Amino acid sequence: MRVSSKVLQAVIAPASPSDIRLLKLPGEHPMVYDITRLRYIEDQPLSLERSHLPAYLFPMFLTRDLTTPFYTMFERAIDVYVADRMRFTMHHSGYVRLSATHGSAK
């Protein structure tokens, strides 16, 4: 089974109040990477995925190939993010949200 992604948006943006609360973001004006991808299986659209990642934990993240699975990047990176807790929210429309609580760099 072939899984692929198309990046629809990848920006750095001010964290929303829910991002700050759920991700326990420090600082007065925290930022997140706001990444929206269309996910495919065998070239058929499967889901619209939106990820908010703490910008301070992922230096230069937007310079990476965002079509690859994020977990693969985290495993291979020197600056791996170790989360205390991961949370996926999947809605009936296929929208998936990934949240991670504060961890430490490895």
Coordinates of C-alpha atoms in Angstrom, one line a residue, residues 14-80:
P14 CA 1.1 32.8 16.4
A15 CA -0.2 30.0 18.7
S16 CA -3.9 30.0 19.4
P17 CA -5.2 29.9 23.0
S18 CA -5.9 26.2 22.6
D19 CA -2.4 25.6 21.2
I20 CA -0.9 27.4 24.2
R21 CA -3.1 25.4 26.6
L22 CA -2.8 21.9 25.0
L23 CA 0.9 22.2 24.1
K24 CA 1.8 24.0 27.3
L25 CA 3.7 26.6 25.2
P26 CA 6.1 28.9 27.1
G27 CA 6.7 32.6 26.5
E28 CA 4.7 35.7 25.9
H29 CA 4.1 35.2 22.1
P30 CA 4.6 31.5 21.3
M31 CA 4.7 30.4 17.7
V32 CA 3.7 27.1 16.0
Y33 CA 4.3 25.6 12.7
D34 CA 0.8 25.3 11.1
I35 CA 1.0 22.6 8.4
T36 CA -1.9 21.3 6.4
R37 CA -1.4 18.2 4.2
L38 CA -3.7 16.1 2.0
R39 CA -3.0 12.4 2.7
Y40 CA -3.4 9.7 0.0
I41 CA -3.5 6.0 -0.1
E42 CA -2.8 4.5 -3.6
D43 CA -3.2 8.0 -5.1
Q44 CA -6.7 8.3 -3.6
P45 CA -7.4 11.2 -1.1
L46 CA -7.9 9.8 2.4
S47 CA -7.7 12.7 4.8
L48 CA -7.0 16.3 5.4
E49 CA -4.4 16.6 8.1
R50 CA -3.5 19.8 10.1
S51 CA -0.6 19.8 12.5
H52 CA 0.4 22.4 15.0
L53 CA 4.0 21.9 16.2
P54 CA 5.8 24.0 18.8
A55 CA 8.2 26.1 16.7
Y56 CA 10.8 26.4 19.5
L57 CA 11.2 22.6 19.6
F58 CA 11.6 22.0 15.9
P59 CA 14.3 24.4 14.5
M60 CA 14.1 24.8 10.8
F61 CA 11.2 22.3 10.5
L62 CA 9.7 24.1 7.4
T63 CA 13.0 23.5 5.5
R64 CA 12.5 19.7 5.6
D65 CA 10.5 17.6 3.1
L66 CA 7.1 17.8 4.7
T67 CA 5.6 15.2 2.3
T68 CA 7.4 12.5 4.3
P69 CA 5.9 11.1 7.5
F70 CA 6.6 13.4 10.5
Y71 CA 7.5 10.5 12.8
T72 CA 10.1 9.3 10.3
M73 CA 11.7 12.7 10.4
F74 CA 11.5 12.8 14.2
E75 CA 13.2 9.3 14.5
R76 CA 16.0 10.3 12.0
A77 CA 16.7 13.8 13.3
I78 CA 19.4 14.7 15.7
D79 CA 17.1 17.2 17.4
V80 CA 14.3 14.6 18.1

